PDB file of C-alpha atoms in Angstrom:
ATOM      1  CA  UNK A   1      34.232 -92.991-202.052  1.00 88.00           C
ATOM      2  CA  UNK A   2      32.741 -95.060-204.935  1.00 92.00           C
ATOM      3  CA  UNK A   3      33.197 -98.488-203.427  1.00 92.00           C
ATOM      4  CA  UNK A   4      31.149 -97.122-200.225  1.00 93.00           C
ATOM      5  CA  UNK A   5      28.272 -95.633-202.943  1.00 95.00           C
ATOM      6  CA  UNK A   6      27.984 -99.082-204.184  1.00 95.00           C
ATOM      7  CA  UNK A   7      27.700-101.099-201.002  1.00 95.00           C
ATOM      8  CA  UNK A   8      25.399 -98.255-199.563  1.00 96.00           C
ATOM      9  CA  UNK A   9      23.460 -98.738-202.973  1.00 96.00           C
ATOM     10  CA  UNK A  10      22.901-102.503-202.648  1.00 97.00           C
ATOM     11  CA  UNK A  11      21.961-102.227-198.910  1.00 97.00           C
ATOM     12  CA  UNK A  12      19.559 -99.586-199.630  1.00 97.00           C
ATOM     13  CA  UNK A  13      18.242-101.818-202.494  1.00 97.00           C
ATOM     14  CA  UNK A  14      17.783-105.106-200.246  1.00 97.00           C
ATOM     15  CA  UNK A  15      15.856-102.881-197.708  1.00 97.00           C
ATOM     16  CA  UNK A  16      13.883-101.494-200.177  1.00 97.00           C
ATOM     17  CA  UNK A  17      13.326-105.180-201.665  1.00 97.00           C
ATOM     18  CA  UNK A  18      12.336-105.936-198.430  1.00 97.00           C
ATOM     19  CA  UNK A  19      10.018-103.338-197.845  1.00 96.00           C
ATOM     20  CA  UNK A  20       8.259-104.338-201.161  1.00 96.00           C
ATOM     21  CA  UNK A  21       8.051-108.289-200.821  1.00 96.00           C
ATOM     22  CA  UNK A  22       7.180-108.693-196.764  1.00 95.00           C
ATOM     23  CA  UNK A  23       7.020-105.562-194.457  1.00 94.00           C
ATOM     24  CA  UNK A  24       4.613-103.429-196.200  1.00 92.00           C
ATOM     25  CA  UNK A  25       2.118-106.405-197.508  1.00 91.00           C
ATOM     26  CA  UNK A  26       2.455-108.189-194.023  1.00 89.00           C
ATOM     27  CA  UNK A  27       2.236-104.947-191.650  1.00 87.00           C
ATOM     28  CA  UNK A  28       0.872-102.108-193.903  1.00 81.00           C
ATOM     29  CA  UNK A  29      -2.379-101.642-192.754  1.00 77.00           C
ATOM     30  CA  UNK A  30      -5.769-101.983-194.176  1.00 73.00           C
ATOM     31  CA  UNK A  31      -8.785-100.050-195.145  1.00 69.00           C
ATOM     32  CA  UNK A  32      -8.766 -96.853-196.865  1.00 67.00           C
ATOM     33  CA  UNK A  33      -7.890 -93.527-196.197  1.00 66.00           C
ATOM     34  CA  UNK A  34      -9.213 -90.497-198.243  1.00 72.00           C
ATOM     35  CA  UNK A  35     -10.173 -93.600-200.723  1.00 74.00           C
ATOM     36  CA  UNK A  36      -6.592 -94.245-200.936  1.00 79.00           C
ATOM     37  CA  UNK A  37      -5.287 -97.614-199.995  1.00 83.00           C
ATOM     38  CA  UNK A  38      -3.178 -97.094-196.838  1.00 81.00           C
ATOM     39  CA  UNK A  39      -0.035 -99.055-198.727  1.00 88.00           C
ATOM     40  CA  UNK A  40      -0.125 -96.730-201.554  1.00 88.00           C
ATOM     41  CA  UNK A  41       1.956 -94.059-200.246  1.00 87.00           C
ATOM     42  CA  UNK A  42       4.711 -96.707-198.155  1.00 90.00           C
ATOM     43  CA  UNK A  43       4.717 -98.662-201.606  1.00 93.00           C
ATOM     44  CA  UNK A  44       5.665 -95.606-203.779  1.00 94.00           C
ATOM     45  CA  UNK A  45       8.356 -94.413-201.226  1.00 94.00           C
ATOM     46  CA  UNK A  46      10.070 -98.122-201.788  1.00 96.00           C
ATOM     47  CA  UNK A  47       9.900 -98.097-205.306  1.00 97.00           C
ATOM     48  CA  UNK A  48      11.595 -94.719-205.421  1.00 98.00           C
ATOM     49  CA  UNK A  49      14.322 -95.665-202.764  1.00 97.00           C
ATOM     50  CA  UNK A  50      14.950 -98.995-204.843  1.00 98.00           C
ATOM     51  CA  UNK A  51      15.071 -97.110-208.018  1.00 98.00           C
ATOM     52  CA  UNK A  52      17.462 -94.834-207.205  1.00 98.00           C
ATOM     53  CA  UNK A  53      19.745 -97.238-204.759  1.00 98.00           C
ATOM     54  CA  UNK A  54      20.126 -99.741-207.507  1.00 98.00           C
ATOM     55  CA  UNK A  55      20.842 -96.543-210.211  1.00 98.00           C
ATOM     56  CA  UNK A  56      23.744 -95.803-207.453  1.00 97.00           C
ATOM     57  CA  UNK A  57      24.830 -99.095-207.062  1.00 96.00           C
ATOM     58  CA  UNK A  58      25.085 -99.724-211.307  1.00 97.00           C
ATOM     59  CA  UNK A  59      26.767 -96.507-211.298  1.00 97.00           C
ATOM     60  CA  UNK A  60      29.166 -97.054-208.541  1.00 96.00           C
ATOM     61  CA  UNK A  61      29.983-100.830-210.117  1.00 96.00           C
ATOM     62  CA  UNK A  62      30.656 -99.142-213.561  1.00 96.00           C
ATOM     63  CA  UNK A  63      32.852 -96.799-212.199  1.00 96.00           C
ATOM     64  CA  UNK A  64      34.732 -99.644-210.072  1.00 95.00           C
ATOM     65  CA  UNK A  65      35.044-101.663-212.750  1.00 95.00           C
ATOM     66  CA  UNK A  66      36.585 -98.659-215.045  1.00 96.00           C
ATOM     67  CA  UNK A  67      39.194 -97.952-212.804  1.00 95.00           C
ATOM     68  CA  UNK A  68      40.030-101.535-212.089  1.00 93.00           C
ATOM     69  CA  UNK A  69      39.063-101.950-208.508  1.00 93.00           C
ATOM     70  CA  UNK A  70      37.553-104.490-206.651  1.00 90.00           C
ATOM     71  CA  UNK A  71      34.136-103.905-204.890  1.00 89.00           C
ATOM     72  CA  UNK A  72      35.808-105.471-201.459  1.00 89.00           C
ATOM     73  CA  UNK A  73      39.018-104.379-200.457  1.00 87.00           C
ATOM     74  CA  UNK A  74      40.472-105.380-197.140  1.00 83.00           C
ATOM     75  CA  UNK A  75      41.803-103.101-194.631  1.00 80.00           C
ATOM     76  CA  UNK A  76      45.244-102.904-192.994  1.00 84.00           C
ATOM     77  CA  UNK A  77      46.294-103.990-190.009  1.00 85.00           C
ATOM     78  CA  UNK A  78      46.524-100.696-188.225  1.00 85.00           C
ATOM     79  CA  UNK A  79      43.383 -99.384-189.793  1.00 90.00           C
ATOM     80  CA  UNK A  80      41.436-102.942-188.820  1.00 88.00           C
ATOM     81  CA  UNK A  81      42.765-101.903-185.248  1.00 89.00           C
ATOM     82  CA  UNK A  82      41.328 -98.440-185.464  1.00 88.00           C
ATOM     83  CA  UNK A  83      38.038 -99.671-186.322  1.00 87.00           C
ATOM     84  CA  UNK A  84      38.427-102.434-183.457  1.00 91.00           C
ATOM     85  CA  UNK A  85      39.366-100.768-180.170  1.00 90.00           C
ATOM     86  CA  UNK A  86      36.446 -99.095-179.633  1.00 90.00           C
ATOM     87  CA  UNK A  87      34.702-102.561-179.738  1.00 93.00           C
ATOM     88  CA  UNK A  88      36.973-103.990-176.926  1.00 94.00           C
ATOM     89  CA  UNK A  89      37.204-101.120-175.025  1.00 92.00           C
ATOM     90  CA  UNK A  90      33.632-101.321-174.228  1.00 91.00           C
ATOM     91  CA  UNK A  91      33.795-105.246-174.413  1.00 94.00           C
ATOM     92  CA  UNK A  92      36.473-104.734-171.380  1.00 94.00           C
ATOM     93  CA  UNK A  93      34.207-102.587-169.416  1.00 92.00           C
ATOM     94  CA  UNK A  94      30.992-105.192-170.065  1.00 93.00           C
ATOM     95  CA  UNK A  95      33.021-107.879-168.189  1.00 95.00           C
ATOM     96  CA  UNK A  96      34.084-105.416-165.606  1.00 94.00           C
ATOM     97  CA  UNK A  97      30.517-104.213-164.659  1.00 91.00           C
ATOM     98  CA  UNK A  98      29.490-108.229-164.821  1.00 94.00           C
ATOM     99  CA  UNK A  99      32.319-108.674-161.904  1.00 94.00           C
ATOM    100  CA  UNK A 100      31.688-105.221-160.244  1.00 92.00           C
ATOM    101  CA  UNK A 101      29.079-102.861-159.495  1.00 87.00           C
ATOM    102  CA  UNK A 102      28.219-100.382-162.049  1.00 83.00           C
ATOM    103  CA  UNK A 103      29.020 -97.385-159.871  1.00 84.00           C
ATOM    104  CA  UNK A 104      32.708 -98.594-159.362  1.00 88.00           C
ATOM    105  CA  UNK A 105      32.832 -99.232-162.888  1.00 90.00           C
ATOM    106  CA  UNK A 106      31.245 -96.047-164.555  1.00 89.00           C
ATOM    107  CA  UNK A 107      33.801 -93.779-163.502  1.00 92.00           C
ATOM    108  CA  UNK A 108      36.831 -95.697-164.873  1.00 91.00           C
ATOM    109  CA  UNK A 109      34.948 -95.700-168.119  1.00 91.00           C
ATOM    110  CA  UNK A 110      34.028 -92.217-168.300  1.00 91.00           C
ATOM    111  CA  UNK A 111      37.207 -90.898-166.886  1.00 92.00           C
ATOM    112  CA  UNK A 112      39.122 -93.651-169.522  1.00 92.00           C
ATOM    113  CA  UNK A 113      37.566 -91.903-172.484  1.00 90.00           C
ATOM    114  CA  UNK A 114      37.937 -88.587-171.364  1.00 92.00           C
ATOM    115  CA  UNK A 115      41.828 -89.453-171.430  1.00 93.00           C
ATOM    116  CA  UNK A 116      41.636 -91.254-174.721  1.00 90.00           C
ATOM    117  CA  UNK A 117      39.734 -88.041-176.143  1.00 90.00           C
ATOM    118  CA  UNK A 118      42.529 -86.028-175.087  1.00 93.00           C
ATOM    119  CA  UNK A 119      41.438 -84.151-171.534  1.00 91.00           C
ATOM    120  CA  UNK A 120      44.148 -83.787-169.242  1.00 91.00           C
ATOM    121  CA  UNK A 121      42.920 -81.207-166.866  1.00 93.00           C
ATOM    122  CA  UNK A 122      42.223 -83.528-163.659  1.00 90.00           C
ATOM    123  CA  UNK A 123      40.110 -80.540-161.975  1.00 93.00           C
ATOM    124  CA  UNK A 124      37.865 -81.281-165.121  1.00 92.00           C
ATOM    125  CA  UNK A 125      38.137 -85.183-165.435  1.00 92.00           C
ATOM    126  CA  UNK A 126      37.113 -86.148-162.092  1.00 92.00           C
ATOM    127  CA  UNK A 127      34.125 -84.194-161.629  1.00 93.00           C
ATOM    128  CA  UNK A 128      33.041 -85.307-164.898  1.00 92.00           C
ATOM    129  CA  UNK A 129      33.841 -89.065-164.554  1.00 92.00           C
ATOM    130  CA  UNK A 130      32.100 -89.505-160.457  1.00 92.00           C
ATOM    131  CA  UNK A 131      29.343 -87.170-160.436  1.00 93.00           C
ATOM    132  CA  UNK A 132      27.240 -89.372-162.626  1.00 91.00           C
ATOM    133  CA  UNK A 133      28.660 -92.394-160.485  1.00 89.00           C
ATOM    134  CA  UNK A 134      27.531 -90.900-157.790  1.00 90.00           C
ATOM    135  CA  UNK A 135      24.243 -89.545-158.991  1.00 90.00           C
ATOM    136  CA  UNK A 136      23.185 -92.927-160.063  1.00 86.00           C
ATOM    137  CA  UNK A 137      23.984 -94.763-156.805  1.00 86.00           C
ATOM    138  CA  UNK A 138      22.229 -91.938-154.873  1.00 88.00           C
ATOM    139  CA  UNK A 139      19.225 -92.148-156.997  1.00 87.00           C
ATOM    140  CA  UNK A 140      19.076 -96.349-156.355  1.00 84.00           C
ATOM    141  CA  UNK A 141      19.648 -95.661-152.926  1.00 84.00           C
ATOM    142  CA  UNK A 142      16.877 -93.699-152.776  1.00 81.00           C
ATOM    143  CA  UNK A 143      14.625 -95.828-154.639  1.00 80.00           C
ATOM    144  CA  UNK A 144      15.175 -98.424-152.441  1.00 79.00           C
ATOM    145  CA  UNK A 145      14.943 -96.819-149.501  1.00 81.00           C
ATOM    146  CA  UNK A 146      11.301 -95.783-150.504  1.00 80.00           C
ATOM    147  CA  UNK A 147      10.675 -99.400-151.884  1.00 74.00           C
ATOM    148  CA  UNK A 148      10.520 -98.670-155.402  1.00 66.00           C
ATOM    149  CA  UNK A 149      13.315-101.358-156.496  1.00 58.00           C
TER     150      UNK A 149
END
């Protein structure tokens, strides 16, 4: 948790610096509202973000240094697989959708996710996987028939 606090504080500090140096001056607007410049409230919020995030980052860095842990620790192979499999699952279905129509692939995608999440009742799995794809097919067929698509 300390390592996560360190990196979160660092990321929010970088975001606050980007807000203060580029986004607010460039896109903050012009003119006055109630006699105040429109960039004032945004700048105050960005400064508050920067102060709090820098404090979180500094405190977490000191805690990490005291317990002797490095700020970066690579996960083990099993944990890495646990983080990676959802991306590979989606990538596989993106490749399938590239080759086959979405209405054919969507029931497999939805049914596969339901199976992965532990659903084993076929009478629930089948309609939940098929009905959205069937609705998509009917909708596109209807829109093509009336000439929208």
